[in-house]
mmCIF file of C-alpha atoms and ligand atoms in Angstrom:
data_model
loop_
_atom_site.group_PDB
_atom_site.id
_atom_site.type_symbol
_atom_site.label_atom_id
_atom_site.label_comp_id
_atom_site.label_asym_id
_atom_site.label_seq_id
_atom_site.Cartn_x
_atom_site.Cartn_y
_atom_site.Cartn_z
ATOM 1 C CA MET A 22 260.107 77.235 105.099
ATOM 2 C CA SER A 23 259.605 73.480 105.140
ATOM 3 C CA PHE A 24 256.513 71.537 104.112
ATOM 4 C CA LEU A 25 254.797 68.553 105.669
ATOM 5 C CA PHE A 26 252.622 66.421 103.403
ATOM 6 C CA ASP A 27 250.057 64.322 105.255
ATOM 7 C CA VAL A 28 249.388 61.181 103.214
ATOM 8 C CA ASN A 29 246.971 59.366 105.548
ATOM 9 C CA GLU A 30 244.987 62.265 106.938
ATOM 10 C CA GLN A 31 246.516 62.032 110.413
ATOM 11 C CA ALA A 32 245.207 65.568 110.823
ATOM 12 C CA ASP A 33 245.903 66.138 114.542
ATOM 13 C CA LEU A 34 249.399 64.695 114.413
ATOM 14 C CA ALA A 35 250.159 66.595 111.184
ATOM 15 C CA LYS A 36 248.939 69.890 112.668
ATOM 16 C CA ASP A 37 250.915 69.430 115.895
ATOM 17 C CA LEU A 38 254.049 68.476 113.983
ATOM 18 C CA CYS A 39 253.724 71.529 111.713
ATOM 19 C CA THR A 40 253.451 73.759 114.774
ATOM 20 C CA GLU A 41 256.409 72.159 116.530
ATOM 21 C CA LEU A 42 258.567 72.158 113.379
ATOM 22 C CA ASN A 43 257.443 75.547 112.098
ATOM 23 C CA ALA A 44 256.486 73.794 108.857
ATOM 24 C CA GLN A 45 253.600 74.457 106.533
ATOM 25 C CA LEU A 46 251.009 71.775 105.818
ATOM 26 C CA GLY A 47 251.692 70.987 102.155
ATOM 27 C CA LYS A 48 248.751 71.143 99.779
ATOM 28 C CA MET A 49 248.584 68.293 97.316
ATOM 29 C CA THR A 50 246.210 66.027 95.482
ATOM 30 C CA LEU A 51 246.767 62.351 96.082
ATOM 31 C CA ARG A 52 243.975 60.131 94.919
ATOM 32 C CA GLN A 53 243.334 56.815 93.296
ATOM 33 C CA PHE A 54 241.692 56.280 89.934
ATOM 34 C CA PRO A 55 238.877 53.712 89.791
ATOM 35 C CA ASP A 56 241.436 51.063 88.821
ATOM 36 C CA GLY A 57 243.508 51.843 91.939
ATOM 37 C CA GLU A 58 246.349 53.690 90.228
ATOM 38 C CA TYR A 59 247.587 56.824 92.023
ATOM 39 C CA TYR A 60 247.324 60.410 90.802
ATOM 40 C CA VAL A 61 249.792 62.764 92.548
ATOM 41 C CA ARG A 62 249.965 66.538 92.252
ATOM 42 C CA CYS A 63 251.952 68.867 94.503
ATOM 43 C CA LEU A 64 250.305 72.279 94.919
ATOM 44 C CA GLU A 65 253.234 74.013 96.649
ATOM 45 C CA ASP A 66 256.464 75.599 95.475
ATOM 46 C CA VAL A 67 258.880 73.193 97.146
ATOM 47 C CA LYS A 68 262.017 74.261 95.252
ATOM 48 C CA ASN A 69 264.995 74.214 97.637
ATOM 49 C CA GLN A 70 262.719 73.381 100.578
ATOM 50 C CA ASP A 71 262.952 70.534 103.063
ATOM 51 C CA CYS A 72 259.876 68.338 102.771
ATOM 52 C CA PHE A 73 258.422 65.854 105.218
ATOM 53 C CA ILE A 74 255.987 63.126 104.285
ATOM 54 C CA LEU A 75 253.833 61.917 107.193
ATOM 55 C CA CYS A 76 252.561 58.421 106.492
ATOM 56 C CA HIS A 77 252.021 55.584 108.930
ATOM 57 C CA LEU A 78 252.620 52.314 107.191
ATOM 58 C CA HIS A 79 249.836 50.152 108.561
ATOM 59 C CA GLN A 80 248.420 48.226 105.548
ATOM 60 C CA PRO A 81 251.611 49.291 103.793
ATOM 61 C CA ASN A 82 251.450 48.038 100.241
ATOM 62 C CA THR A 83 249.616 50.878 98.534
ATOM 63 C CA LYS A 84 250.953 53.489 100.962
ATOM 64 C CA ALA A 85 254.513 52.610 100.010
ATOM 65 C CA LEU A 86 253.711 53.377 96.401
ATOM 66 C CA ALA A 87 252.068 56.686 97.370
ATOM 67 C CA ILE A 88 255.221 57.633 99.303
ATOM 68 C CA ILE A 89 257.445 56.750 96.358
ATOM 69 C CA PHE A 90 255.365 58.694 93.829
ATOM 70 C CA LEU A 91 255.087 61.732 96.114
ATOM 71 C CA THR A 92 258.815 61.644 96.878
ATOM 72 C CA GLU A 93 259.715 61.502 93.203
ATOM 73 C CA THR A 94 257.299 64.345 92.447
ATOM 74 C CA LEU A 95 258.782 66.547 95.186
ATOM 75 C CA LYS A 96 262.327 65.808 94.061
ATOM 76 C CA GLU A 97 261.525 66.596 90.435
ATOM 77 C CA LEU A 98 260.056 69.912 91.639
ATOM 78 C CA GLY A 99 263.398 70.706 93.249
ATOM 79 C CA ALA A 100 262.826 69.836 96.940
ATOM 80 C CA LYS A 101 266.049 70.081 98.920
ATOM 81 C CA SER A 102 265.246 66.909 100.864
ATOM 82 C CA VAL A 103 262.344 64.505 101.288
ATOM 83 C CA ASN A 104 262.092 62.924 104.707
ATOM 84 C CA LEU A 105 259.637 60.241 105.722
ATOM 85 C CA ILE A 106 257.896 60.394 109.090
ATOM 86 C CA ALA A 107 256.400 56.913 109.509
ATOM 87 C CA PRO A 108 255.085 56.726 113.094
ATOM 88 C CA TYR A 109 254.431 53.022 112.445
ATOM 89 C CA LEU A 110 256.973 51.228 110.281
ATOM 90 C CA ALA A 111 255.700 48.109 108.564
ATOM 91 C CA TYR A 112 257.469 44.936 107.498
ATOM 92 C CA MET A 113 259.669 44.661 110.578
ATOM 93 C CA ARG A 114 258.405 41.331 111.915
ATOM 94 C CA GLN A 115 259.673 39.035 109.139
ATOM 95 C CA ASP A 116 263.254 39.606 110.239
ATOM 96 C CA ILE A 117 264.537 36.086 109.702
ATOM 97 C CA ARG A 118 263.894 33.103 107.448
ATOM 98 C CA PHE A 119 261.670 31.156 109.857
ATOM 99 C CA HIS A 120 261.120 28.365 107.289
ATOM 100 C CA ASP A 121 263.097 27.276 104.239
ATOM 101 C CA GLY A 122 262.286 29.299 101.157
ATOM 102 C CA GLU A 123 260.760 32.305 102.932
ATOM 103 C CA GLY A 124 261.574 35.838 101.879
ATOM 104 C CA ILE A 125 262.877 38.269 104.505
ATOM 105 C CA SER A 126 260.482 41.100 103.696
ATOM 106 C CA SER A 127 261.908 43.510 106.291
ATOM 107 C CA ARG A 128 265.088 43.733 104.215
ATOM 108 C CA TYR A 129 263.344 44.133 100.880
ATOM 109 C CA PHE A 130 261.056 46.871 102.207
ATOM 110 C CA ALA A 131 264.018 48.722 103.745
ATOM 111 C CA LYS A 132 265.935 48.481 100.480
ATOM 112 C CA LEU A 133 262.942 49.874 98.561
ATOM 113 C CA LEU A 134 262.327 52.900 100.834
ATOM 114 C CA SER A 135 266.052 53.625 101.081
ATOM 115 C CA GLN A 136 266.188 54.126 97.304
ATOM 116 C CA TYR A 137 263.735 57.038 97.447
ATOM 117 C CA VAL A 138 263.479 59.056 100.678
ATOM 118 C CA ASP A 139 266.478 60.875 102.186
ATOM 119 C CA SER A 140 265.704 59.905 105.774
ATOM 120 C CA LEU A 141 263.222 58.029 107.875
ATOM 121 C CA ILE A 142 262.025 58.591 111.416
ATOM 122 C CA THR A 143 259.735 56.152 113.204
ATOM 123 C CA VAL A 144 258.570 55.091 116.646
ATOM 124 C CA ASP A 145 259.296 51.715 118.219
ATOM 125 C CA PRO A 146 259.899 49.680 115.087
ATOM 126 C CA HIS A 147 259.808 45.957 115.859
ATOM 127 C CA LEU A 148 263.548 45.607 116.497
ATOM 128 C CA HIS A 149 263.723 42.059 117.707
ATOM 129 C CA ARG A 150 266.493 40.264 115.859
ATOM 130 C CA TYR A 151 267.833 43.504 114.334
ATOM 131 C CA HIS A 152 269.494 45.786 116.852
ATOM 132 C CA SER A 153 269.137 48.913 114.775
ATOM 133 C CA LEU A 154 267.424 50.126 111.599
ATOM 134 C CA SER A 155 270.853 50.762 110.078
ATOM 135 C CA GLU A 156 271.226 46.994 109.693
ATOM 136 C CA ILE A 157 268.660 47.128 106.885
ATOM 137 C CA TYR A 158 268.138 50.819 105.962
ATOM 138 C CA SER A 159 270.939 52.546 104.026
ATOM 139 C CA ILE A 160 269.532 56.059 104.667
ATOM 140 C CA THR A 161 269.533 57.910 108.011
ATOM 141 C CA ALA A 162 266.844 55.965 109.868
ATOM 142 C CA THR A 163 265.934 57.049 113.382
ATOM 143 C CA ALA A 164 264.004 54.856 115.804
ATOM 144 C CA LEU A 165 262.341 56.800 118.603
ATOM 145 C CA THR A 166 260.646 55.119 121.517
ATOM 146 C CA ALA A 167 257.253 55.858 123.060
ATOM 147 C CA VAL A 168 258.490 54.791 126.486
ATOM 148 C CA GLN A 169 258.259 58.286 127.996
ATOM 149 C CA PRO A 170 254.762 59.178 126.667
ATOM 150 C CA ILE A 171 253.462 55.764 127.794
ATOM 151 C CA ALA A 172 255.068 56.106 131.229
ATOM 152 C CA GLU A 173 253.547 59.574 131.528
ATOM 153 C CA TYR A 174 250.099 58.131 130.708
ATOM 154 C CA ILE A 175 250.542 55.433 133.361
ATOM 155 C CA ARG A 176 251.725 57.965 135.962
ATOM 156 C CA GLN A 177 248.675 60.123 135.304
ATOM 157 C CA HIS A 178 245.965 57.474 134.909
ATOM 158 C CA VAL A 179 246.849 54.249 136.744
ATOM 159 C CA ASN A 180 246.779 53.755 140.483
ATOM 160 C CA ASN A 181 249.649 51.665 141.949
ATOM 161 C CA PRO A 182 250.697 50.138 138.585
ATOM 162 C CA VAL A 183 252.749 47.038 137.849
ATOM 163 C CA VAL A 184 253.853 46.945 134.211
ATOM 164 C CA ILE A 185 253.581 43.517 132.595
ATOM 165 C CA GLY A 186 255.170 42.483 129.306
ATOM 166 C CA PRO A 187 252.956 39.795 127.757
ATOM 167 C CA ASP A 188 255.949 37.965 126.237
ATOM 168 C CA GLY A 189 259.739 37.927 126.114
ATOM 169 C CA GLU A 190 259.826 40.203 123.059
ATOM 170 C CA SER A 191 257.970 42.898 124.990
ATOM 171 C CA GLU A 192 260.532 42.994 127.785
ATOM 172 C CA GLN A 193 262.384 45.936 126.228
ATOM 173 C CA TRP A 194 259.269 48.146 126.550
ATOM 174 C CA ALA A 195 257.991 46.744 129.851
ATOM 175 C CA LYS A 196 261.307 47.260 131.612
ATOM 176 C CA SER A 197 261.917 50.778 130.275
ATOM 177 C CA VAL A 198 258.315 51.895 130.797
ATOM 178 C CA ALA A 199 258.361 50.609 134.385
ATOM 179 C CA LEU A 200 261.630 52.410 135.052
ATOM 180 C CA ALA A 201 260.272 55.659 133.601
ATOM 181 C CA ALA A 202 256.948 55.294 135.458
ATOM 182 C CA ASN A 203 258.809 54.387 138.640
ATOM 183 C CA CYS A 204 256.925 51.124 139.195
ATOM 184 C CA PRO A 205 257.732 47.372 139.143
ATOM 185 C CA TYR A 206 257.430 45.071 136.129
ATOM 186 C CA GLU A 207 257.003 41.382 135.222
ATOM 187 C CA VAL A 208 257.358 39.566 131.891
ATOM 188 C CA LEU A 209 255.313 36.550 130.795
ATOM 189 C CA THR A 210 256.320 33.929 128.239
ATOM 190 C CA LYS A 211 254.410 33.164 125.035
ATOM 191 C CA GLU A 212 254.203 30.291 122.567
ATOM 192 C CA ARG A 213 252.583 30.881 119.159
ATOM 193 C CA PHE A 214 251.028 27.894 117.321
ATOM 194 C CA GLY A 215 249.387 29.882 114.511
ATOM 195 C CA ASP A 216 248.256 33.412 113.551
ATOM 196 C CA ARG A 217 245.387 33.328 116.050
ATOM 197 C CA ASP A 218 246.611 30.592 118.417
ATOM 198 C CA VAL A 219 248.824 31.902 121.221
ATOM 199 C CA LYS A 220 249.466 30.400 124.695
ATOM 200 C CA VAL A 221 250.741 32.629 127.492
ATOM 201 C CA SER A 222 252.362 31.197 130.614
ATOM 202 C CA LEU A 223 251.096 31.841 134.142
ATOM 203 C CA PRO A 224 253.059 34.672 135.689
ATOM 204 C CA HIS A 225 254.548 34.958 139.147
ATOM 205 C CA VAL A 226 252.459 37.855 140.337
ATOM 206 C CA ASP A 227 251.858 37.003 143.981
ATOM 207 C CA ASN A 228 253.728 40.116 145.045
ATOM 208 C CA TYR A 229 251.404 42.367 143.059
ATOM 209 C CA ARG A 230 247.875 41.516 144.211
ATOM 210 C CA ASP A 231 247.227 45.098 145.332
ATOM 211 C CA HIS A 232 248.583 46.597 142.088
ATOM 212 C CA THR A 233 246.836 47.519 138.835
ATOM 213 C CA PRO A 234 248.427 45.468 136.049
ATOM 214 C CA VAL A 235 249.328 47.401 132.907
ATOM 215 C CA LEU A 236 250.099 45.143 129.952
ATOM 216 C CA VAL A 237 252.529 46.903 127.604
ATOM 217 C CA ASP A 238 253.457 45.751 124.097
ATOM 218 C CA ASP A 239 254.609 47.345 120.869
ATOM 219 C CA ILE A 240 251.752 46.054 118.702
ATOM 220 C CA ILE A 241 248.230 44.758 119.164
ATOM 221 C CA SER A 242 247.188 42.845 116.067
ATOM 222 C CA THR A 243 244.708 40.024 116.697
ATOM 223 C CA GLY A 244 244.745 40.944 120.388
ATOM 224 C CA LYS A 245 245.328 37.295 121.355
ATOM 225 C CA THR A 246 248.598 38.030 123.151
ATOM 226 C CA MET A 247 246.998 40.713 125.312
ATOM 227 C CA MET A 248 243.734 38.829 125.891
ATOM 228 C CA GLN A 249 245.435 35.635 127.018
ATOM 229 C CA ALA A 250 247.818 37.530 129.281
ATOM 230 C CA ALA A 251 244.871 39.452 130.733
ATOM 231 C CA GLN A 252 242.987 36.210 131.305
ATOM 232 C CA HIS A 253 245.914 34.696 133.235
ATOM 233 C CA LEU A 254 246.254 37.806 135.356
ATOM 234 C CA THR A 255 242.583 37.894 136.299
ATOM 235 C CA GLN A 256 242.598 34.127 136.939
ATOM 236 C CA ALA A 257 245.535 34.734 139.262
ATOM 237 C CA GLY A 258 243.326 37.140 141.199
ATOM 238 C CA LEU A 259 244.636 40.465 139.917
ATOM 239 C CA PRO A 260 242.344 43.290 138.830
ATOM 240 C CA THR A 261 241.452 43.561 135.127
ATOM 241 C CA PRO A 262 244.543 44.979 133.437
ATOM 242 C CA VAL A 263 244.859 48.104 131.349
ATOM 243 C CA CYS A 264 246.272 47.143 127.926
ATOM 244 C CA VAL A 265 248.678 49.665 126.398
ATOM 245 C CA ALA A 266 250.312 49.340 122.996
ATOM 246 C CA VAL A 267 252.340 51.676 120.853
ATOM 247 C CA HIS A 268 250.789 50.655 117.529
ATOM 248 C CA ALA A 269 247.061 50.054 117.021
ATOM 249 C CA VAL A 270 247.466 47.536 114.210
ATOM 250 C CA PHE A 271 244.232 45.687 115.169
ATOM 251 C CA ALA A 272 243.030 42.908 112.897
ATOM 252 C CA ALA A 273 239.312 43.131 112.071
ATOM 253 C CA GLY A 274 237.199 42.784 115.213
ATOM 254 C CA ALA A 275 240.178 42.562 117.595
ATOM 255 C CA ALA A 276 239.607 45.828 119.466
ATOM 256 C CA GLU A 277 235.907 45.051 119.869
ATOM 257 C CA GLU A 278 236.721 41.557 121.183
ATOM 258 C CA MET A 279 239.108 43.025 123.742
ATOM 259 C CA GLN A 280 236.622 45.666 124.823
ATOM 260 C CA ALA A 281 233.884 43.003 125.075
ATOM 261 C CA GLN A 282 236.128 41.243 127.600
ATOM 262 C CA GLY A 283 236.049 44.379 129.723
ATOM 263 C CA LEU A 284 239.615 45.393 128.892
ATOM 264 C CA THR A 285 240.593 49.037 128.753
ATOM 265 C CA VAL A 286 242.694 49.423 125.611
ATOM 266 C CA VAL A 287 244.955 52.425 125.148
ATOM 267 C CA THR A 288 247.243 53.115 122.200
ATOM 268 C CA CYS A 289 249.572 55.806 120.906
ATOM 269 C CA ASP A 290 248.474 57.762 117.824
ATOM 270 C CA SER A 291 250.989 56.218 115.399
ATOM 271 C CA ILE A 292 248.033 54.579 113.612
ATOM 272 C CA PRO A 293 244.681 56.393 113.851
ATOM 273 C CA HIS A 294 242.220 54.380 115.974
ATOM 274 C CA ASN A 295 239.513 55.082 118.531
ATOM 275 C CA THR A 296 241.808 53.682 121.271
ATOM 276 C CA ASN A 297 244.428 56.422 120.648
ATOM 277 C CA ALA A 298 245.010 58.279 123.913
ATOM 278 C CA ILE A 299 248.754 58.973 123.862
ATOM 279 C CA SER A 300 250.108 61.623 121.488
ATOM 280 C CA LEU A 301 253.470 61.094 119.811
ATOM 281 C CA ALA A 302 253.701 64.587 118.281
ATOM 282 C CA THR A 303 256.160 66.052 120.794
ATOM 283 C CA LEU A 304 258.336 62.945 120.737
ATOM 284 C CA ILE A 305 258.554 62.932 116.922
ATOM 285 C CA ALA A 306 259.127 66.688 116.692
ATOM 286 C CA GLN A 307 261.946 66.501 119.236
ATOM 287 C CA GLY A 308 263.439 63.571 117.327
ATOM 288 C CA LEU A 309 263.349 65.515 114.059
ATOM 289 C CA LYS A 310 264.864 68.615 115.650
ATOM 290 C CA SER A 311 267.778 66.671 117.087
ATOM 291 C CA ASN A 312 268.493 64.870 113.784
HETATM 292 C C1 LIG B 413 255.116 40.200 118.575
HETATM 293 O O1 LIG B 413 256.112 39.955 118.011
HETATM 294 C C2 LIG B 413 254.660 41.573 118.950
HETATM 295 O O2 LIG B 413 255.505 42.170 119.887
HETATM 296 C C3 LIG B 413 253.249 41.500 119.520
HETATM 297 O O3 LIG B 413 253.271 40.762 120.732
HETATM 298 C C4 LIG B 413 252.325 40.839 118.554
HETATM 299 O O4 LIG B 413 252.419 41.449 117.286
HETATM 300 C C5 LIG B 413 250.896 40.875 119.053
HETATM 301 O O5 LIG B 413 250.132 40.130 118.168
HETATM 302 P P1 LIG B 413 248.671 39.656 118.489
HETATM 303 O O6 LIG B 413 247.892 40.858 118.927
HETATM 304 O O7 LIG B 413 248.195 39.086 117.187
HETATM 305 O O8 LIG B 413 248.736 38.603 119.544
#
């Protein structure tokens, strides 16, 4: 018997994963005192059992501490292994010292988690300047990709699609998704002048006027990247695009702003959000089984 402990109440994903992995949903108490400190209590006999902790790491700072305390608790109770399922892995974007004196938080976060959990599995971490998680994680760290579930969504829901990556960094998803969905793709270029100030170049889309554009990216945060790309596409005479992202990071008000512009926004369920329409349960379960 193995146990899965669901830290963030991702109930559907947790239930599906338990079914696929033949694991039991672990009972525990994890709460915060009024001063914010965590109280952790495991209510299962985990001695000699493999344990999984399901915890997306959006807004990661307190969640990381919850993972560490739960992991230590499970290990002290004799768990055979403690394995982190983090459908969204945080702290991957600061992967270089962009300016003198900056910390490279991706490395520090990886070093921290690697000291506690035995393994990590995630979906489409932001591997831009790193080629693999093993460059910063010293534990077994598996990066799955949502390419197939996204391609399946496009095949089922979008008529005559052309996949569009809103910037160079998104090319890895756009190209693979297009290949899997058996449709063409284009990639735009992007310049960022500040957190909320992004300029996207005009694309060469003359060949695709009768297609439905599907913008694909790993993350939507402020939504500026997607909204500007969408604006250029509609100005170029294409239909309003469908915006698909793996991770629904969404800064405050971003999803509403996108929807107010008439955009259809679809995300995978790595981070719970009302735009979730693509389940990652099967992908993650298969990844865990083949580990
Ligand atoms: C960039 O590195 C990522 O791939 C996304 O393009 C980015 O995080 C999207 O950010 P925003 O929604 O704030 O434009």
